[in-house]
Amino acid sequence: MSGAPPSYCFVALPPRAKDGLVVFGKNSARPRDEVQEVVYFPAADHEAESKVECTYISIDQVPRTHAIVISRPAWLWGAEMGANEHGVCIANEAINTREPAAETEALLGMDLVRLGLERGTTAKEALDVIVSLLDEHGQGGNYYEDAHSCHSFQSAYLLVDRDEAWVLETVGKYWAAERITEGVRCICNQLSLTTKMDEEHPELRTYAQSQGWWTGEDEFNFAQVFSPADDHLDCCAGKDSLEKQEESITVQTMINILRDKASGVCIDSESFLTTASIVSVLPQNRSSPCIHYFTGTPDPSRSIFKPFIFVDDVKLVPKAQSPCFGDDDPAKKEPRFQEKPDRRHELYKAHEWARAVIESDQEQGRTLRKTMLELEKQGLEAMEEILSSPEPPDPAEVGDLFYDCVDTEMKFFK
C-alpha cells in the first residue's frame, strides 16, 4: 500500500451543473477494513489561548469554530471530506510527489480539511487557513492505522463554495492553487496543476530551482516539476467520467459517477475500498439551503446517499458514529496502533449484512438493492422539492433529517 489510495474528488459549476447549482462529490478510497463515521459538530466558542488536539499534535485554537459535518476514518481527528454551515465543502487526496512526505508527526492532510471547515466561511478563506497552518506546523505522520509501517503522503484539496472552487496542491509546506469559476474539475491521487496557478507559495519556484527540478528558464509547470519521475500524470478515469456527461450535471449524475466501478472511480481492490462517499449540492441562490448527502458506509454502489441540512438544532446520529475509546485509544498512545479496536458503528454493522446479501444471494440481493435505491430516490425527490420551493425549509423538520434516514435504512437491513 505504498502508493497513494486512488480516491476521486469532483466539482461541477454552472453552466455544466444544472439550474445554478454547484455539485461536489468525493469517493474516499482507504484500506479495506477501515471504518468511516459521519459526525456533526455544532459551532462553538473557545477560551483564549486554548489548544485543539488534532490527530498527532496540538495547535492553537481560534475564538470560534463553525458548525461542521464530516466523514472521517474513525481513528483520527480530522476528516476525509465534509461541509460547514456556510456552504463550504472540502475534500483531500493523498498524493505522491518528488519530495517524500514527512513521517514525523505533524498535521495530517485530513486534519487540515477539518481545520479549513471549522475556520473558513468561503472556499478561499478555508484555503488561506490551510496554507497558513501548513507553513506554521507542516504536514506529516501515518495516514493509516498501521503499527508495522508509516504511510505518509503529501496532500491535494478541492475546496468548494456556492460561487467557486479552488484546487490546492501541496508539497511539504510549498503549494500552488487554481481558482475555478465554471465547468467541471476532477482531482485524484496525482498532481494536476500545470501552468495556470492563481496563487502560490512565495518561495515555490526558488525551492524548485534549489532542488534542481526546474531550470528557471522553462515555463513553470507545477505537476511536471513536482511529480515523481514514474508518475504518468493521468487522472483520466474521473476526468473522463465527468467530462463525457452530455446532460447538465445533477446530484444524481454525481452519485452515478461515484458508483461506477468500471471506470475505476469506485474502487474495490485487494488493498483499497471506497469506504465512504459524499455528494453536496450548493445553490448559488443563497435563499436555498445547501444539501450534503453522506453514505457513512462502504461501496457507494451498495450504499444509500442520505441528506443532511444545517440548521441550529441538528439531531445527533449515534448510529453512524463509532465507539469512543478516549485516552485508551491505541491511536492516541505511543507507540501507536499496537492494537486495532473494533470501530464499527451500528449503521456499518447493519450494512455489512446488506453487502453480504447483495453479493451472495442473487434474488434477495437484487430485491434489497432495489429497495435501497427506492429509499434513496424518495430522499432525493424530497430534497428537490426543498430546493425548488420559494420558502426555506422548516428547521424543526430538517434537523432530524439525517437521523431519520439512517434510522429508516437500518430498519430495512433487519
Coordinates of C-alpha atoms in Angstrom, one line a residue:
M1 CA 0.0 0.0 0.0
S2 CA 2.9 2.4 -0.6
G3 CA 1.1 4.2 -3.4
A4 CA -1.5 6.9 -2.6
P5 CA -5.0 5.4 -2.5
P6 CA -6.9 6.2 -5.7
S7 CA -9.7 8.5 -4.4
Y8 CA -11.5 10.9 -6.6
C9 CA -13.0 14.4 -5.9
F10 CA -15.3 16.2 -8.4
V11 CA -16.9 19.6 -8.8
A12 CA -19.3 20.8 -11.4
L13 CA -20.2 24.5 -11.7
P14 CA -22.7 26.3 -14.0
P15 CA -23.1 26.2 -16.9
R16 CA -22.2 22.4 -16.7
A17 CA -24.2 21.9 -13.5
K18 CA -28.0 22.2 -13.6
D19 CA -30.1 25.2 -12.5
G20 CA -27.5 27.5 -10.9
L21 CA -26.2 24.7 -8.7
V22 CA -22.7 23.8 -7.7
V23 CA -22.4 20.0 -7.3
F24 CA -19.5 18.5 -5.3
G25 CA -18.6 14.8 -4.8
K26 CA -15.9 12.5 -3.4
N27 CA -15.2 8.8 -3.1
S28 CA -12.8 8.1 -0.2
A29 CA -10.6 5.2 -1.1
R30 CA -9.0 3.8 2.1
P31 CA -7.7 0.5 3.5
R32 CA -10.5 -2.1 3.0
D33 CA -11.2 -2.7 6.7
E34 CA -11.2 0.9 7.8
V35 CA -14.5 2.3 9.2
Q36 CA -15.7 5.8 8.5
E37 CA -18.1 7.7 10.7
V38 CA -20.3 10.7 9.9
V39 CA -20.1 13.3 12.7
Y40 CA -21.7 16.7 13.3
F41 CA -20.0 19.3 15.5
P42 CA -22.0 22.4 16.4
A43 CA -20.4 25.9 16.2
A44 CA -18.5 26.7 19.4
D45 CA -16.8 29.5 21.2
H46 CA -13.4 28.7 22.7
E47 CA -11.4 30.3 25.6
A48 CA -8.4 32.5 24.8
E49 CA -5.1 30.6 24.5
S50 CA -6.9 27.2 24.4
K51 CA -5.5 24.4 22.3
V52 CA -7.1 21.9 19.9
E53 CA -5.8 18.3 19.9
C54 CA -5.6 17.1 16.3
T55 CA -4.6 13.6 15.3
Y56 CA -1.0 13.8 16.3
I57 CA -0.3 17.3 17.6
S58 CA -2.0 20.1 19.4
I59 CA -2.2 23.6 17.9
D60 CA -3.7 27.0 19.0
Q61 CA -7.5 27.1 18.9
V62 CA -9.4 30.0 17.4
P63 CA -12.0 32.0 19.3
R64 CA -14.9 30.5 17.3
T65 CA -15.3 27.4 15.1
H66 CA -18.1 26.9 12.6
A67 CA -20.7 24.1 12.7
I68 CA -19.4 21.2 10.5
V69 CA -20.5 17.7 9.3
I70 CA -17.7 15.4 8.3
S71 CA -17.0 11.8 7.2
R72 CA -13.8 10.6 8.7
P73 CA -11.8 7.4 9.4
A74 CA -12.9 6.6 12.9
W75 CA -9.4 6.6 14.5
L76 CA -8.4 10.1 13.6
W77 CA -9.4 13.7 14.5
G78 CA -9.6 15.2 11.0
A79 CA -11.8 14.5 8.0
E80 CA -11.6 12.9 4.6
M81 CA -14.4 15.2 3.4
G82 CA -17.2 17.4 4.8
A83 CA -19.0 20.7 4.8
N84 CA -19.7 23.6 7.1
E85 CA -22.7 25.8 7.9
H86 CA -21.5 28.5 5.4
G87 CA -21.8 26.2 2.4
V88 CA -18.1 25.4 2.2
C89 CA -17.1 21.8 1.2
I90 CA -13.6 20.4 1.3
A91 CA -12.1 17.0 0.4
N92 CA -8.5 16.0 0.3
E93 CA -6.4 13.5 -1.7
A94 CA -3.2 11.8 -0.5
I95 CA -0.6 12.2 -3.3
N96 CA 2.9 11.1 -4.0
T97 CA 5.3 13.7 -5.1
R98 CA 9.0 14.0 -6.0
E99 CA 9.6 15.1 -2.4
P100 CA 8.8 12.2 0.0
A101 CA 6.2 13.2 2.7
A102 CA 7.5 13.5 6.2
E103 CA 7.0 10.6 8.6
T104 CA 7.4 13.0 11.5
E105 CA 4.1 13.5 13.2
A106 CA 2.6 16.9 12.3
L107 CA -0.8 17.8 10.8
L108 CA -2.3 15.2 8.5
G109 CA -3.9 16.4 5.3
M110 CA -7.2 15.2 6.9
D111 CA -6.7 17.4 9.9
L112 CA -6.3 20.4 7.6
V113 CA -9.6 19.5 5.9
R114 CA -11.4 19.8 9.2
L115 CA -9.5 22.9 10.3
G116 CA -10.4 24.6 7.0
L117 CA -14.1 23.8 7.5
E118 CA -14.0 24.9 11.1
R119 CA -12.3 28.2 10.3
G120 CA -13.3 29.3 6.8
T121 CA -16.5 31.0 5.7
T122 CA -15.6 30.7 2.0
A123 CA -13.6 28.2 -0.1
K124 CA -10.8 30.9 -0.4
E125 CA -10.8 31.7 3.3
A126 CA -10.5 27.9 4.1
L127 CA -7.6 27.7 1.6
D128 CA -5.8 30.6 3.4
V129 CA -6.4 28.8 6.7
I130 CA -4.8 25.6 5.4
V131 CA -1.7 27.1 3.8
S132 CA -1.1 29.3 6.9
L133 CA -1.3 26.2 9.2
L134 CA 0.9 24.2 6.8
D135 CA 3.5 26.9 7.0
E136 CA 3.3 27.0 10.8
H137 CA 3.1 23.3 11.6
G138 CA 4.0 21.3 8.5
Q139 CA 2.3 18.0 7.4
G140 CA 3.4 14.5 8.3
G141 CA 2.6 11.3 10.1
N142 CA 1.0 8.0 9.3
Y143 CA -2.1 8.1 7.1
Y144 CA -3.2 4.6 8.1
E145 CA -3.9 2.8 11.4
D146 CA -0.9 0.6 10.9
A147 CA 1.7 -0.3 13.5
H148 CA 4.0 -2.0 11.0
S149 CA 4.9 0.8 8.6
C150 CA 4.3 4.5 8.2
H151 CA 2.4 5.5 5.1
S152 CA 2.9 9.3 4.7
F153 CA 1.7 11.4 1.8
Q154 CA 1.5 15.0 0.6
S155 CA -2.0 16.4 0.1
A156 CA -4.2 17.9 -2.6
Y157 CA -7.5 19.6 -1.7
L158 CA -10.7 20.5 -3.5
L159 CA -12.4 23.5 -1.8
V160 CA -15.8 24.5 -3.0
D161 CA -18.5 27.1 -2.1
R162 CA -21.6 28.5 -3.7
D163 CA -19.6 30.7 -6.1
E164 CA -16.3 29.0 -7.0
A165 CA -13.9 26.2 -6.3
W166 CA -10.2 26.0 -5.6
V167 CA -7.7 23.2 -6.2
L168 CA -4.9 23.4 -3.7
E169 CA -1.9 21.1 -4.1
T170 CA 0.9 20.8 -1.6
V171 CA 4.5 19.6 -1.4
G172 CA 5.7 19.9 2.2
K173 CA 5.0 23.5 3.1
Y174 CA 5.1 24.6 -0.5
W175 CA 1.9 24.9 -2.5
A176 CA 0.0 26.2 -5.6
A177 CA -3.6 26.8 -6.2
E178 CA -6.0 27.4 -9.1
R179 CA -9.4 29.1 -8.9
I180 CA -12.3 27.5 -10.9
T181 CA -15.4 29.5 -11.6
E182 CA -17.2 27.4 -14.3
G183 CA -17.3 23.9 -15.8
V184 CA -16.0 20.7 -14.3
R185 CA -12.9 19.6 -12.4
C186 CA -11.6 16.3 -11.0
I187 CA -8.7 15.7 -8.7
C188 CA -7.2 12.4 -7.8
N189 CA -4.0 11.0 -6.2
Q190 CA -1.7 12.8 -8.6
L191 CA -0.7 16.5 -9.1
S192 CA -3.0 18.2 -11.6
L193 CA -2.0 21.8 -11.6
T194 CA 0.2 22.7 -14.6
T195 CA 0.9 26.3 -15.7
K196 CA -2.3 28.0 -14.6
M197 CA -1.8 28.9 -11.0
D198 CA -3.7 31.8 -9.4
E199 CA -1.8 31.7 -6.1
E200 CA 1.3 30.0 -4.9
H201 CA 3.8 29.9 -2.0
P202 CA 6.1 32.9 -2.4
E203 CA 9.2 30.6 -2.4
L204 CA 7.8 27.8 -4.5
R205 CA 9.9 28.5 -7.7
T206 CA 13.1 29.3 -5.8
Y207 CA 12.7 26.0 -3.9
A208 CA 12.1 24.0 -7.1
Q209 CA 15.3 25.6 -8.6
S210 CA 17.3 24.9 -5.4
Q211 CA 16.4 21.2 -5.8
G212 CA 17.5 21.1 -9.4
W213 CA 13.9 20.3 -10.5
W214 CA 13.4 23.5 -12.6
T215 CA 15.9 25.5 -14.6
G216 CA 14.2 28.8 -14.1
E217 CA 14.2 29.3 -17.8
D218 CA 11.4 26.8 -19.0
E219 CA 7.8 27.6 -18.3
F220 CA 7.0 26.6 -14.8
N221 CA 4.7 23.6 -14.8
F222 CA 3.8 22.6 -11.2
A223 CA 2.9 18.9 -11.9
Q224 CA 5.9 18.3 -14.2
V225 CA 8.3 19.9 -11.7
F226 CA 7.0 18.1 -8.5
S227 CA 5.6 14.8 -9.8
P228 CA 7.7 11.6 -9.3
A229 CA 9.6 10.5 -12.4
D230 CA 7.5 7.4 -12.7
D231 CA 4.2 9.2 -12.5
H232 CA 2.1 9.1 -15.7
L233 CA 0.1 12.2 -14.8
D234 CA -3.2 10.5 -15.7
C235 CA -6.2 11.2 -13.6
C236 CA -8.4 10.4 -16.6
A237 CA -10.8 7.9 -15.0
G238 CA -12.5 10.6 -13.0
K239 CA -11.9 13.4 -15.6
D240 CA -13.5 11.3 -18.4
S241 CA -16.4 10.3 -16.3
L242 CA -17.3 13.9 -15.6
E243 CA -16.4 15.4 -19.0
K244 CA -18.4 12.8 -21.1
Q245 CA -21.7 13.8 -19.4
E246 CA -23.8 15.3 -22.1
E247 CA -26.6 16.5 -19.9
S248 CA -26.4 19.1 -17.1
I249 CA -24.8 17.6 -14.1
T250 CA -27.1 16.9 -11.1
V251 CA -26.8 15.2 -7.8
Q252 CA -28.0 12.0 -9.4
T253 CA -25.3 12.3 -12.1
M254 CA -22.6 12.7 -9.4
I255 CA -24.0 9.7 -7.5
N256 CA -23.9 7.6 -10.7
I257 CA -20.3 8.6 -11.3
L258 CA -19.2 7.7 -7.8
R259 CA -20.9 4.3 -8.1
D260 CA -19.1 3.4 -11.4
K261 CA -16.7 0.6 -10.8
A262 CA -15.9 0.0 -14.5
S263 CA -14.3 3.4 -14.8
G264 CA -12.2 2.9 -11.6
V265 CA -13.8 5.8 -9.8
C266 CA -15.5 3.4 -7.3
I267 CA -12.5 1.4 -6.1
D268 CA -12.9 -2.2 -4.9
S269 CA -9.4 -3.8 -5.0
E270 CA -7.3 -6.1 -2.9
S271 CA -5.9 -3.3 -0.7
F272 CA -8.4 -0.5 -1.1
L273 CA -12.2 0.1 -1.0
T274 CA -14.3 3.2 -1.3
T275 CA -15.1 3.3 2.4
A276 CA -17.4 6.3 2.3
S277 CA -18.8 8.9 -0.2
I278 CA -20.3 12.4 -0.2
V279 CA -22.2 14.4 -2.7
S280 CA -23.2 18.1 -2.0
V281 CA -25.4 20.5 -3.8
L282 CA -24.7 24.2 -3.2
P283 CA -27.3 26.5 -4.8
Q284 CA -25.9 29.8 -6.0
N285 CA -29.2 31.3 -4.8
R286 CA -28.5 32.0 -1.1
S287 CA -32.1 31.6 -0.1
S288 CA -31.9 27.9 -0.8
P289 CA -30.1 25.6 1.6
C290 CA -27.0 23.6 0.8
I291 CA -27.7 19.8 1.0
H292 CA -25.0 17.2 1.8
Y293 CA -25.5 13.5 1.1
F294 CA -23.4 11.0 3.0
T295 CA -23.2 7.2 2.8
G296 CA -21.5 6.6 6.1
T297 CA -20.9 3.0 4.7
P298 CA -18.5 1.4 2.2
D299 CA -19.1 0.9 -1.5
P300 CA -21.4 3.6 -2.9
S301 CA -22.8 1.1 -5.4
R302 CA -24.3 -0.7 -2.4
S303 CA -25.0 2.2 -0.2
I304 CA -27.6 4.9 0.3
F305 CA -26.8 8.6 0.0
K306 CA -28.6 10.2 2.9
P307 CA -29.3 14.0 3.1
F308 CA -28.1 16.5 5.8
I309 CA -29.0 20.2 6.0
F310 CA -27.5 22.6 8.5
V311 CA -30.0 24.1 11.0
D312 CA -29.5 25.4 14.5
D313 CA -30.7 22.3 16.2
V314 CA -29.3 19.2 14.4
K315 CA -30.2 15.9 15.9
L316 CA -27.0 13.8 16.5
V317 CA -26.8 10.4 14.9
P318 CA -25.1 7.9 17.3
K319 CA -25.8 5.0 15.0
A320 CA -23.4 6.5 12.4
Q321 CA -20.7 7.2 15.0
S322 CA -18.0 4.8 16.0
P323 CA -17.4 3.8 19.7
C324 CA -15.1 6.2 21.5
F325 CA -12.1 4.8 23.4
G326 CA -10.9 8.0 25.0
D327 CA -7.3 8.1 26.1
D328 CA -7.1 4.3 25.9
D329 CA -7.4 4.5 22.1
P330 CA -4.4 2.8 20.6
A331 CA -4.2 5.6 18.1
K332 CA -3.6 8.1 20.9
K333 CA -1.0 6.1 22.8
E334 CA 2.7 5.8 21.8
P335 CA 3.9 3.6 20.3
R336 CA 0.7 4.0 18.2
F337 CA -1.6 1.3 16.8
Q338 CA -0.4 -1.6 18.9
E339 CA -4.0 -2.9 18.8
K340 CA -6.9 -2.4 16.4
P341 CA -10.1 -2.0 18.3
D342 CA -13.5 -2.7 16.7
R343 CA -14.5 0.7 15.4
R344 CA -17.7 -0.4 13.6
H345 CA -20.8 1.7 14.3
E346 CA -24.3 0.3 14.3
L347 CA -25.0 1.5 10.7
Y348 CA -21.8 -0.1 9.5
K349 CA -22.7 -3.4 11.1
A350 CA -26.2 -3.4 9.7
H351 CA -24.8 -2.5 6.3
E352 CA -22.2 -5.4 6.4
W353 CA -25.2 -7.8 6.4
A354 CA -26.7 -5.9 3.4
R355 CA -23.5 -6.0 1.4
A356 CA -23.2 -9.8 2.1
V357 CA -26.7 -10.4 0.9
I358 CA -26.3 -8.3 -2.3
E359 CA -23.0 -10.2 -3.0
S360 CA -24.3 -13.7 -2.3
D361 CA -28.0 -14.3 -2.8
Q362 CA -29.0 -13.1 -6.2
E363 CA -32.8 -12.8 -5.8
Q364 CA -32.8 -11.5 -2.3
G365 CA -29.8 -9.2 -3.1
R366 CA -31.5 -7.7 -6.2
T367 CA -34.6 -7.1 -4.2
L368 CA -32.7 -5.4 -1.3
R369 CA -30.7 -3.2 -3.7
K370 CA -33.9 -2.1 -5.4
T371 CA -35.4 -1.2 -2.0
M372 CA -32.3 0.7 -1.1
L373 CA -32.3 2.7 -4.3
E374 CA -36.1 3.4 -3.9
L375 CA -35.4 4.7 -0.4
E376 CA -32.6 6.9 -1.7
K377 CA -34.9 8.2 -4.6
Q378 CA -37.5 9.3 -2.1
G379 CA -34.9 11.3 -0.2
L380 CA -33.6 12.9 -3.4
E381 CA -37.1 13.8 -4.5
A382 CA -37.9 15.4 -1.2
M383 CA -34.7 17.4 -1.4
E384 CA -35.6 18.6 -4.9
E385 CA -38.8 20.0 -3.5
I386 CA -36.9 21.9 -0.9
L387 CA -34.6 23.3 -3.5
S388 CA -37.4 24.4 -5.8
S389 CA -39.5 25.9 -3.0
P390 CA -39.5 29.7 -2.6
E391 CA -39.8 29.1 1.2
P392 CA -36.9 28.0 3.3
P393 CA -37.4 24.6 4.9
D394 CA -38.8 24.3 8.4
P395 CA -35.7 23.8 10.7
A396 CA -37.8 21.5 13.0
E397 CA -38.3 19.2 10.1
V398 CA -34.8 19.1 8.6
G399 CA -33.0 19.0 12.0
D400 CA -33.8 15.3 12.2
L401 CA -33.3 14.6 8.5
F402 CA -30.1 12.6 8.6
Y403 CA -31.1 10.8 11.8
D404 CA -34.4 9.7 10.3
C405 CA -32.7 8.5 7.1
V406 CA -30.2 6.4 9.0
D407 CA -33.0 5.0 11.2
T408 CA -35.1 4.1 8.2
E409 CA -32.1 2.5 6.4
M410 CA -31.3 0.3 9.4
K411 CA -34.9 -0.9 9.6
F412 CA -34.6 -2.2 6.0
F413 CA -31.5 -4.1 7.0
K414 CA -33.1 -6.0 9.8

